[in-house]
């Protein structure tokens, strides 16, 4: 807000009337300030400042009306131009124009508690202001957003179209969490109708199941028959969906096939997570490049969930390949893309899925992976194998999320990169990569967010919050660049985050939510009795 838009030059008599008081009092920290010389200097300085202020007010009052652009691109006149010109409004606008919150903290608190800010906070806490898809036409650039150039120039700072794409794919994972159930024996293809997709331009075509190769003893069912979900080896893990809306296909520049996978939710899946020894991926034909550079290996538990078939369902690998092949054949001749997205365990399985579908057909469409909070999956040879198959991976990583640093040696990717740049150490690490059973390596491009950058989350948020999917989407929504604060115009609703991570939200906002009388539990409850909630709930 501009000062000239609020105060005419005639109001300067207010400052001139106070000029004598400036000479009357000295600083208690500087007794010499009471001298005549000092008073003369202060008087001259005051005159100079008042003269400059008068010139500023006169020049600003002659400027034309200024317009503001809101986040939707609509143009509105500034609030100060719509004032009635009353003395009360001019005085209020003067205080706002002087921006006293930078000088005195109490004014900053008053500004945060102003009705304007409370209305914005109430909207964030009570309304689900999710934008399902970018409104901009991706057109001929869709391959860049899909990773054909490894997202060069789109991450730091974060491109607005890419931001919205990431949030949309994260919401596909949330739909998988909400529809999770653990009894595939009662499931059929009609269960795909239960998946409430956030983007109505997609339709679900296939349910996916993961099966553990380990199991609990049968006596567990006899002792606790109500806890059968603990011994159930096969569980619903996600789904395949395809865009079937013509206008959306035109906007995106292609028909998109999405494979969404949830994170760990069952007892046996947790057991598989701890089987962290690297094992070789069984392949029918071993290529010459793999035999010379080393064998591609992945975590034992992840591979087990991916390739093990259940009693009533095929393996995840078989299901996803068959469905992708069917869709490619159905839409033959169209421009297609395959997007695999997952969180936590789903992020790990997403890499195995992408590796498998990248060679399922002779002319496979471009394959990209968008993972949230994913652990390490395989060794460096596995990463090289994905690169050789042109699989593009964008990993969204929270700096405080410990899950992204396991399994394997607890070493940051930055340190590993620096060590490999030196000749002697690099040679030692290459030897360890081929011999050690825990020599893991991350894959792809990284987008690193930080819980401490959020103005709503506590800087010491616990492990569950730092790994929570909704917290990830909140951080992506507010991310601008690596050296920038949380963006002020972030619009994603805080209601779900506050409902699930209340203890990790700053007290200022939880108290305001109570003051606004918001019933967050009622607003964000899911009426699906046959489905278990997200494990992060």
Coordinates of C-alpha atoms in Angstrom, one line a residue:
X1 CA 0.0 0.0 0.0
X2 CA 1.3 3.4 -1.0
X3 CA 1.4 6.3 1.4
X4 CA 0.5 8.8 -1.3
X5 CA -2.8 7.0 -1.8
X6 CA -3.9 7.6 1.8
X7 CA -2.7 11.0 3.1
X8 CA -2.8 14.4 1.4
X9 CA -0.1 16.9 1.9
X10 CA -2.4 19.1 4.0
X11 CA -2.0 16.8 7.0
X12 CA 1.6 17.8 7.5
X13 CA 0.6 20.3 10.2
X14 CA 0.2 17.2 12.5
X15 CA 3.9 16.5 12.2
X16 CA 4.8 20.2 12.4
X17 CA 2.9 20.6 15.6
X18 CA 5.0 17.9 17.2
X19 CA 8.3 19.4 16.0
X20 CA 8.9 21.3 19.3
X21 CA 8.6 18.2 21.3
X22 CA 11.5 16.7 19.4
X23 CA 13.8 19.5 20.8
X24 CA 12.4 19.1 24.3
X25 CA 13.5 15.6 25.2
X26 CA 17.0 14.0 24.9
X27 CA 18.0 10.4 25.0
X28 CA 18.5 8.9 28.4
X29 CA 21.3 6.9 27.0
X30 CA 23.1 10.0 25.7
X31 CA 23.0 12.9 28.1
X32 CA 24.9 15.1 25.7
X33 CA 21.9 15.1 23.4
X34 CA 20.4 17.9 25.4
X35 CA 23.0 20.4 24.2
X36 CA 22.0 23.3 22.0
X37 CA 24.2 22.0 19.2
X38 CA 22.5 18.6 19.2
X39 CA 19.0 20.2 19.3
X40 CA 19.9 22.3 16.3
X41 CA 21.1 19.3 14.4
X42 CA 18.0 17.3 15.3
X43 CA 15.8 20.3 14.2
X44 CA 17.5 20.5 10.8
X45 CA 17.2 16.8 10.3
X46 CA 13.5 16.9 11.2
X47 CA 12.9 19.7 8.7
X48 CA 14.7 17.7 6.0
X49 CA 12.7 14.6 6.7
X50 CA 9.4 16.5 6.7
X51 CA 10.4 18.2 3.4
X52 CA 11.1 14.9 1.8
X53 CA 7.9 13.4 3.1
X54 CA 5.9 16.4 1.7
X55 CA 7.5 15.9 -1.7
X56 CA 6.7 12.2 -1.6
X57 CA 3.1 12.7 -0.7
X58 CA 2.5 15.3 -3.3
X59 CA 4.1 13.2 -6.1
X60 CA 2.2 10.1 -5.0
X61 CA -1.1 11.8 -4.9
X62 CA -0.8 12.6 -8.6
X63 CA -0.2 9.0 -9.7
X64 CA -3.0 7.1 -11.5
X65 CA -4.9 4.4 -9.8
X66 CA -2.9 1.2 -9.4
X67 CA -4.2 -2.3 -9.9
X68 CA -3.3 -5.6 -8.2
X69 CA -3.3 -9.0 -9.7
X70 CA -4.5 -11.8 -7.6
X71 CA -3.3 -15.4 -7.8
X72 CA -6.0 -16.2 -10.4
X73 CA -4.8 -13.5 -12.8
X74 CA -7.9 -11.3 -12.1
X75 CA -7.3 -7.5 -11.8
X76 CA -8.7 -5.6 -8.9
X77 CA -8.2 -2.0 -7.8
X78 CA -6.3 -1.6 -4.6
X79 CA -8.3 -1.4 -1.4
X80 CA -7.0 2.1 -0.6
X81 CA -8.6 3.5 -3.7
X82 CA -12.0 2.2 -2.6
X83 CA -11.9 4.0 0.7
X84 CA -14.5 6.7 1.3
X85 CA -11.8 9.3 2.0
X86 CA -12.9 9.7 5.6
X87 CA -10.4 10.7 8.3
X88 CA -10.8 7.3 9.9
X89 CA -9.9 5.5 6.7
X90 CA -7.0 7.8 6.0
X91 CA -5.6 7.3 9.4
X92 CA -6.0 3.5 9.2
X93 CA -4.4 3.4 5.7
X94 CA -1.6 5.6 6.9
X95 CA -0.7 3.1 9.6
X96 CA -0.8 0.2 7.1
X97 CA 1.3 2.2 4.6
X98 CA 4.0 2.9 7.2
X99 CA 4.2 -0.9 7.8
X100 CA 4.8 -0.5 11.6
X101 CA 5.0 -4.3 12.0
X102 CA 8.6 -4.1 10.9
X103 CA 9.4 -1.7 13.7
X104 CA 7.4 -2.9 16.6
X105 CA 6.5 -6.6 17.2
X106 CA 3.1 -5.7 18.8
X107 CA 1.9 -4.2 15.5
X108 CA 3.0 -7.4 13.8
X109 CA 0.8 -9.5 16.2
X110 CA -2.1 -7.1 15.6
X111 CA -1.7 -7.4 11.9
X112 CA -1.8 -11.2 12.1
X113 CA -4.9 -11.0 14.2
X114 CA -6.7 -8.6 11.9
X115 CA -10.0 -9.6 10.4
X116 CA -8.5 -9.8 7.0
X117 CA -6.0 -12.4 8.1
X118 CA -8.5 -14.3 10.2
X119 CA -10.8 -14.7 7.1
X120 CA -7.9 -16.0 5.1
X121 CA -7.0 -18.5 7.9
X122 CA -10.6 -19.6 8.2
X123 CA -10.7 -20.3 4.5
X124 CA -7.5 -22.4 4.7
X125 CA -8.7 -24.3 7.7
X126 CA -12.3 -24.9 6.7
X127 CA -12.4 -25.1 2.9
X128 CA -10.7 -27.7 0.8
X129 CA -9.2 -25.4 -1.8
X130 CA -7.4 -28.1 -3.8
X131 CA -6.6 -27.4 -7.4
X132 CA -6.9 -30.8 -9.1
X133 CA -5.0 -30.0 -12.3
X134 CA -3.0 -27.2 -13.9
X135 CA -5.2 -24.8 -15.8
X136 CA -2.4 -23.9 -18.2
X137 CA -2.1 -25.8 -21.5
X138 CA 0.9 -28.0 -21.3
X139 CA 0.7 -28.6 -25.0
X140 CA 4.0 -29.4 -26.7
X141 CA 6.0 -29.0 -23.4
X142 CA 4.4 -31.9 -21.7
X143 CA 7.5 -34.1 -22.1
X144 CA 9.5 -31.6 -20.2
X145 CA 7.1 -31.7 -17.3
X146 CA 7.2 -35.5 -17.6
X147 CA 11.0 -35.4 -17.2
X148 CA 12.5 -35.8 -20.7
X149 CA 15.2 -33.3 -19.6
X150 CA 15.3 -34.4 -16.0
X151 CA 13.2 -31.3 -15.1
X152 CA 16.1 -29.0 -15.8
X153 CA 15.1 -25.4 -15.0
X154 CA 11.7 -26.5 -13.5
X155 CA 12.7 -27.3 -9.9
X156 CA 14.7 -24.4 -8.4
X157 CA 12.7 -22.3 -8.6
X158 CA 9.7 -24.6 -8.8
X159 CA 7.6 -24.2 -11.9
X160 CA 4.0 -23.5 -11.2
X161 CA 2.7 -26.1 -13.7
X162 CA 5.0 -28.7 -12.2
X163 CA 3.9 -27.8 -8.7
X164 CA 0.3 -28.5 -9.6
X165 CA 1.2 -31.7 -11.3
X166 CA 3.0 -33.0 -8.3
X167 CA 0.2 -32.1 -6.0
X168 CA -2.3 -33.8 -8.3
X169 CA -0.3 -37.0 -8.4
X170 CA 0.1 -36.9 -4.6
X171 CA -3.7 -36.8 -4.3
X172 CA -3.9 -39.9 -6.5
X173 CA -1.9 -41.6 -3.7
X174 CA -4.2 -40.3 -1.1
X175 CA -7.1 -41.9 -2.9
X176 CA -5.2 -45.2 -2.7
X177 CA -4.8 -44.7 1.1
X178 CA -8.5 -43.9 1.5
X179 CA -9.7 -47.0 -0.4
X180 CA -7.3 -49.4 1.2
X181 CA -8.7 -52.8 2.3
X182 CA -6.9 -56.0 3.2
X183 CA -9.2 -58.8 2.1
X184 CA -8.8 -59.5 -1.6
X185 CA -10.8 -62.7 -1.4
X186 CA -14.0 -60.6 -1.4
X187 CA -12.8 -58.3 -4.2
X188 CA -13.5 -58.2 -7.9
X189 CA -13.2 -55.7 -10.7
X190 CA -16.2 -53.7 -9.3
X191 CA -14.0 -52.6 -6.5
X192 CA -12.4 -50.1 -8.8
X193 CA -15.6 -48.0 -8.4
X194 CA -14.9 -47.4 -4.8
X195 CA -11.8 -45.4 -5.5
X196 CA -12.7 -41.8 -5.2
X197 CA -10.3 -40.1 -7.6
X198 CA -9.6 -36.4 -6.9
X199 CA -9.4 -35.7 -10.7
X200 CA -12.7 -36.7 -12.4
X201 CA -11.1 -36.7 -15.8
X202 CA -9.4 -40.1 -14.9
X203 CA -11.1 -43.5 -14.5
X204 CA -9.8 -46.5 -12.6
X205 CA -9.3 -49.5 -14.8
X206 CA -7.5 -52.0 -12.5
X207 CA -7.0 -52.8 -8.8
X208 CA -3.5 -53.8 -7.8
X209 CA -2.5 -56.1 -4.9
X210 CA 0.8 -56.8 -3.2
X211 CA 1.6 -60.2 -1.5
X212 CA 4.1 -60.9 1.1
X213 CA 6.3 -64.0 0.9
X214 CA 6.4 -64.2 4.7
X215 CA 3.5 -65.0 7.0
X216 CA 2.6 -65.3 10.6
X217 CA 1.8 -68.8 12.1
X218 CA -1.7 -70.1 11.7
X219 CA -2.2 -70.3 15.5
X220 CA -2.4 -66.5 15.4
X221 CA -5.8 -66.7 13.7
X222 CA -7.0 -69.2 16.3
X223 CA -5.9 -67.0 19.2
X224 CA -7.1 -63.7 17.7
X225 CA -9.6 -64.3 14.9
X226 CA -10.6 -60.6 14.8
X227 CA -7.0 -59.7 13.9
X228 CA -7.0 -61.5 10.6
X229 CA -5.7 -58.5 8.8
X230 CA -2.4 -59.1 10.6
X231 CA -2.0 -62.5 8.9
X232 CA -3.4 -61.5 5.5
X233 CA -0.6 -61.9 3.0
X234 CA -2.2 -60.1 0.1
X235 CA -3.4 -56.5 0.4
X236 CA -4.9 -53.9 -1.9
X237 CA -1.9 -51.7 -2.8
X238 CA -3.2 -49.3 -5.4
X239 CA -4.7 -49.0 -8.9
X240 CA -4.3 -48.1 -12.5
X241 CA -6.2 -45.2 -13.9
X242 CA -6.3 -43.6 -17.4
X243 CA -7.4 -40.1 -18.5
X244 CA -10.5 -40.4 -20.6
X245 CA -11.6 -36.8 -20.8
X246 CA -11.0 -35.3 -24.3
X247 CA -10.6 -31.7 -23.1
X248 CA -8.1 -32.8 -20.5
X249 CA -6.2 -34.9 -22.9
X250 CA -5.9 -31.9 -25.2
X251 CA -4.8 -29.7 -22.4
X252 CA -2.1 -32.1 -21.2
X253 CA -0.9 -32.9 -24.7
X254 CA -1.3 -36.7 -24.3
X255 CA -3.4 -39.4 -22.7
X256 CA -1.9 -40.2 -19.3
X257 CA -1.9 -43.6 -17.6
X258 CA -1.4 -43.3 -13.8
X259 CA -0.3 -46.1 -11.5
X260 CA -0.8 -45.0 -7.9
X261 CA 0.6 -47.0 -4.9
X262 CA 0.0 -46.4 -1.2
X263 CA 2.6 -46.8 1.6
X264 CA 3.0 -49.4 4.3
X265 CA -0.3 -50.3 6.1
X266 CA -0.2 -54.0 7.2
X267 CA 1.8 -56.0 9.7
X268 CA 3.4 -58.2 7.0
X269 CA 4.3 -55.2 4.9
X270 CA 6.2 -53.8 7.9
X271 CA 8.0 -57.1 8.1
X272 CA 9.0 -57.0 4.5
X273 CA 10.4 -53.4 5.0
X274 CA 13.0 -54.7 7.4
X275 CA 14.3 -57.4 5.0
X276 CA 16.9 -54.9 3.8
X277 CA 19.5 -57.1 2.2
X278 CA 20.2 -56.5 -1.5
X279 CA 19.2 -59.3 -3.8
X280 CA 19.6 -59.7 -7.6
X281 CA 16.5 -59.0 -9.7
X282 CA 15.7 -62.2 -11.6
X283 CA 15.8 -61.6 -15.3
X284 CA 15.3 -64.0 -18.2
X285 CA 18.1 -62.5 -20.3
X286 CA 21.1 -60.7 -18.8
X287 CA 22.4 -57.9 -21.0
X288 CA 26.1 -57.4 -21.7
X289 CA 26.0 -54.0 -20.0
X290 CA 24.7 -55.5 -16.8
X291 CA 27.2 -58.3 -16.7
X292 CA 30.1 -55.9 -17.3
X293 CA 29.0 -53.0 -14.9
X294 CA 27.5 -55.2 -12.2
X295 CA 24.3 -56.8 -11.4
X296 CA 21.2 -54.8 -10.6
X297 CA 20.1 -55.5 -7.0
X298 CA 17.2 -54.3 -4.9
X299 CA 15.9 -54.6 -1.4
X300 CA 14.7 -58.2 -0.6
X301 CA 11.4 -57.1 1.0
X302 CA 10.4 -54.7 -1.8
X303 CA 11.1 -57.4 -4.4
X304 CA 9.1 -59.9 -2.5
X305 CA 6.0 -57.7 -2.4
X306 CA 6.4 -56.9 -6.1
X307 CA 6.9 -60.4 -7.5
X308 CA 5.0 -62.7 -5.1
X309 CA 1.6 -64.0 -6.2
X310 CA -1.3 -64.6 -3.8
X311 CA -3.9 -67.3 -3.5
X312 CA -6.6 -65.3 -5.2
X313 CA -4.7 -62.6 -7.0
X314 CA -1.6 -62.4 -9.3
X315 CA 1.6 -60.6 -8.4
X316 CA 1.8 -56.9 -8.5
X317 CA 4.4 -57.2 -11.4
X318 CA 2.1 -59.4 -13.4
X319 CA -1.1 -57.3 -12.8
X320 CA 0.5 -54.0 -13.7
X321 CA 2.3 -55.2 -16.8
X322 CA -0.9 -56.9 -18.2
X323 CA -3.0 -53.8 -17.6
X324 CA -0.5 -51.4 -19.1
X325 CA -0.1 -53.6 -22.2
X326 CA -3.9 -53.7 -22.6
X327 CA -4.2 -49.9 -22.3
X328 CA -1.3 -49.4 -24.8
X329 CA -3.0 -51.7 -27.3
X330 CA -6.4 -50.1 -26.7
X331 CA -5.1 -46.6 -27.3
X332 CA -2.7 -47.5 -30.0
X333 CA -1.8 -44.6 -32.3
X334 CA -2.4 -41.9 -29.6
X335 CA 0.3 -40.0 -27.7
X336 CA 0.6 -41.8 -24.3
X337 CA 2.5 -41.4 -21.1
X338 CA 2.9 -43.7 -18.1
X339 CA 3.2 -42.0 -14.7
X340 CA 4.0 -44.0 -11.6
X341 CA 3.5 -42.3 -8.3
X342 CA 3.8 -43.6 -4.7
X343 CA 4.5 -42.6 -1.1
X344 CA 6.9 -44.4 1.3
X345 CA 6.6 -48.2 0.5
X346 CA 4.6 -47.2 -2.6
X347 CA 7.5 -44.9 -3.7
X348 CA 9.9 -47.9 -3.5
X349 CA 7.5 -50.2 -5.4
X350 CA 7.0 -47.4 -8.0
X351 CA 10.6 -47.8 -9.1
X352 CA 10.2 -51.5 -9.6
X353 CA 6.9 -51.0 -11.5
X354 CA 8.6 -48.4 -13.7
X355 CA 11.5 -50.7 -14.4
X356 CA 9.1 -53.5 -15.4
X357 CA 6.7 -51.5 -17.6
X358 CA 9.5 -49.6 -19.4
X359 CA 10.2 -52.7 -21.4
X360 CA 6.7 -54.4 -21.5
X361 CA 6.2 -53.4 -25.1
X362 CA 8.6 -52.8 -28.0
X363 CA 7.5 -49.1 -28.2
X364 CA 6.8 -48.3 -24.6
X365 CA 5.5 -44.7 -23.9
X366 CA 7.6 -42.4 -21.8
X367 CA 7.7 -43.5 -18.2
X368 CA 8.1 -41.1 -15.2
X369 CA 8.1 -41.7 -11.5
X370 CA 6.9 -39.1 -8.9
X371 CA 7.8 -40.4 -5.5
X372 CA 7.1 -38.9 -2.1
X373 CA 9.2 -39.8 1.0
X374 CA 10.7 -42.8 -0.8
X375 CA 13.4 -45.0 0.8
X376 CA 16.5 -46.3 -1.1
X377 CA 15.5 -49.2 -3.3
X378 CA 18.5 -50.7 -5.0
X379 CA 22.2 -50.4 -5.7
X380 CA 24.0 -48.2 -8.2
X381 CA 23.7 -50.7 -10.9
X382 CA 19.9 -50.7 -10.5
X383 CA 20.0 -46.9 -10.8
X384 CA 22.1 -47.2 -14.0
X385 CA 19.6 -49.7 -15.3
X386 CA 16.7 -47.4 -14.9
X387 CA 18.6 -44.6 -16.6
X388 CA 19.5 -46.9 -19.5
X389 CA 15.8 -47.7 -19.9
X390 CA 15.0 -44.0 -20.0
X391 CA 12.9 -44.0 -16.8
X392 CA 12.7 -40.5 -15.4
X393 CA 12.4 -40.2 -11.6
X394 CA 11.6 -37.1 -9.5
X395 CA 12.0 -37.8 -5.8
X396 CA 10.3 -35.3 -3.4
X397 CA 12.3 -35.5 -0.2
X398 CA 11.6 -33.8 3.1
X399 CA 14.9 -32.8 4.7
X400 CA 13.7 -34.0 8.1
X401 CA 12.3 -37.4 6.9
X402 CA 14.6 -40.2 8.0
X403 CA 12.8 -42.7 5.8
X404 CA 14.5 -41.2 2.8
X405 CA 17.9 -42.1 4.2
X406 CA 17.4 -45.8 4.7
X407 CA 18.1 -48.6 4.0
X408 CA 21.8 -48.7 3.6
X409 CA 24.6 -46.6 5.1
X410 CA 23.3 -43.5 6.9
X411 CA 25.1 -41.1 4.5
X412 CA 23.7 -38.1 2.7
X413 CA 23.6 -38.1 -1.0
X414 CA 25.7 -34.9 -1.1
X415 CA 28.5 -36.5 0.8
X416 CA 28.4 -39.6 -1.3
X417 CA 28.6 -37.5 -4.5
X418 CA 31.7 -35.5 -3.2
X419 CA 33.5 -38.7 -2.2
X420 CA 32.9 -40.2 -5.6
X421 CA 34.4 -37.2 -7.3
X422 CA 37.8 -38.0 -5.8
X423 CA 39.9 -40.7 -7.5
X424 CA 41.0 -43.0 -4.7
X425 CA 37.8 -42.9 -2.6
X426 CA 35.7 -43.3 -5.7
X427 CA 37.5 -46.6 -6.5
X428 CA 36.9 -47.9 -3.0
X429 CA 33.2 -47.0 -3.1
X430 CA 32.8 -48.8 -6.5
X431 CA 34.3 -51.9 -5.0
X432 CA 31.9 -51.7 -2.0
X433 CA 29.0 -51.2 -4.4
X434 CA 29.6 -54.6 -5.9
X435 CA 30.4 -56.5 -2.7
X436 CA 28.5 -55.0 0.2
X437 CA 24.9 -56.2 0.8
X438 CA 23.8 -52.7 2.0
X439 CA 25.4 -50.5 -0.8
X440 CA 22.2 -48.6 -1.7
X441 CA 21.9 -45.6 -4.0
X442 CA 19.1 -43.2 -4.8
X443 CA 17.7 -42.8 -8.3
X444 CA 16.8 -39.7 -10.3
X445 CA 16.4 -36.0 -9.7
X446 CA 15.6 -34.6 -6.2
X447 CA 13.2 -31.9 -5.0
X448 CA 14.1 -31.2 -1.4
X449 CA 11.6 -29.5 0.9
X450 CA 12.0 -28.6 4.5
X451 CA 9.5 -28.9 7.4
X452 CA 11.2 -25.9 9.1
X453 CA 10.3 -23.6 6.2
X454 CA 6.5 -24.0 6.9
X455 CA 5.1 -21.2 9.0
X456 CA 2.4 -23.6 10.3
X457 CA 4.5 -26.7 11.3
X458 CA 6.6 -26.8 14.4
X459 CA 10.4 -26.8 13.5
X460 CA 10.8 -29.9 15.8
X461 CA 7.9 -31.9 14.2
X462 CA 8.1 -35.6 14.9
X463 CA 9.0 -38.4 12.5
X464 CA 5.4 -39.2 11.7
X465 CA 4.7 -35.6 10.6
X466 CA 7.9 -35.3 8.6
X467 CA 6.9 -38.5 6.7
X468 CA 3.2 -37.8 6.3
X469 CA 1.9 -37.4 2.8
X470 CA -0.3 -34.5 3.5
X471 CA 2.6 -32.7 5.1
X472 CA 4.6 -33.4 1.9
X473 CA 1.9 -31.9 -0.3
X474 CA 1.7 -28.9 2.1
X475 CA 5.4 -28.3 1.7
X476 CA 5.4 -28.7 -2.1
X477 CA 2.5 -26.2 -2.2
X478 CA 4.5 -23.6 -0.3
X479 CA 7.9 -24.3 -1.9
X480 CA 9.3 -21.5 -4.1
X481 CA 13.0 -22.2 -4.3
X482 CA 15.8 -23.6 -2.2
X483 CA 16.8 -20.1 -0.9
X484 CA 13.3 -18.7 -0.5
X485 CA 10.8 -18.7 2.3
X486 CA 7.4 -20.4 2.2
X487 CA 5.3 -18.7 -0.4
X488 CA 2.7 -16.3 1.0
X489 CA 0.0 -17.2 -1.6
X490 CA -0.1 -20.9 -0.9
X491 CA -3.8 -22.0 -1.1
X492 CA -3.8 -25.6 -0.1
X493 CA -6.3 -26.3 2.7
X494 CA -4.7 -26.8 6.2
X495 CA -7.7 -28.7 7.5
X496 CA -6.6 -32.2 6.8
X497 CA -3.0 -31.4 8.0
X498 CA -4.4 -29.9 11.2
X499 CA -6.7 -32.9 11.7
X500 CA -3.9 -35.5 11.3
X501 CA -0.9 -33.6 12.7
X502 CA -2.5 -31.4 15.4
X503 CA 0.3 -31.9 17.8
X504 CA 2.9 -30.8 15.2
X505 CA 1.0 -27.6 14.3
X506 CA 2.1 -24.3 15.9
X507 CA -0.1 -23.4 18.9
X508 CA -0.9 -20.0 17.3
X509 CA -2.9 -21.8 14.6
X510 CA -4.5 -24.5 16.7
X511 CA -5.8 -21.9 19.1
X512 CA -7.1 -19.8 16.2
X513 CA -8.9 -22.9 14.8
X514 CA -10.7 -23.3 18.2
X515 CA -11.5 -19.6 18.2
X516 CA -13.1 -19.9 14.7
X517 CA -15.3 -22.9 16.0
X518 CA -14.2 -25.2 13.2
X519 CA -15.3 -28.9 13.4
X520 CA -12.3 -30.4 11.6
X521 CA -13.1 -34.0 12.5
X522 CA -16.5 -33.8 11.0
X523 CA -15.4 -32.0 7.9
X524 CA -12.6 -34.4 7.0
X525 CA -14.1 -37.7 8.0
X526 CA -14.4 -40.4 5.4
X527 CA -17.6 -42.4 5.3
X528 CA -16.2 -45.6 3.9
X529 CA -16.7 -48.3 6.6
X530 CA -15.3 -51.1 4.5
X531 CA -12.0 -49.2 4.1
X532 CA -9.2 -48.7 6.6
X533 CA -7.9 -45.1 7.0
X534 CA -4.5 -44.0 5.9
X535 CA -1.8 -45.2 8.3
X536 CA -0.8 -41.5 8.8
X537 CA -4.2 -40.7 10.2

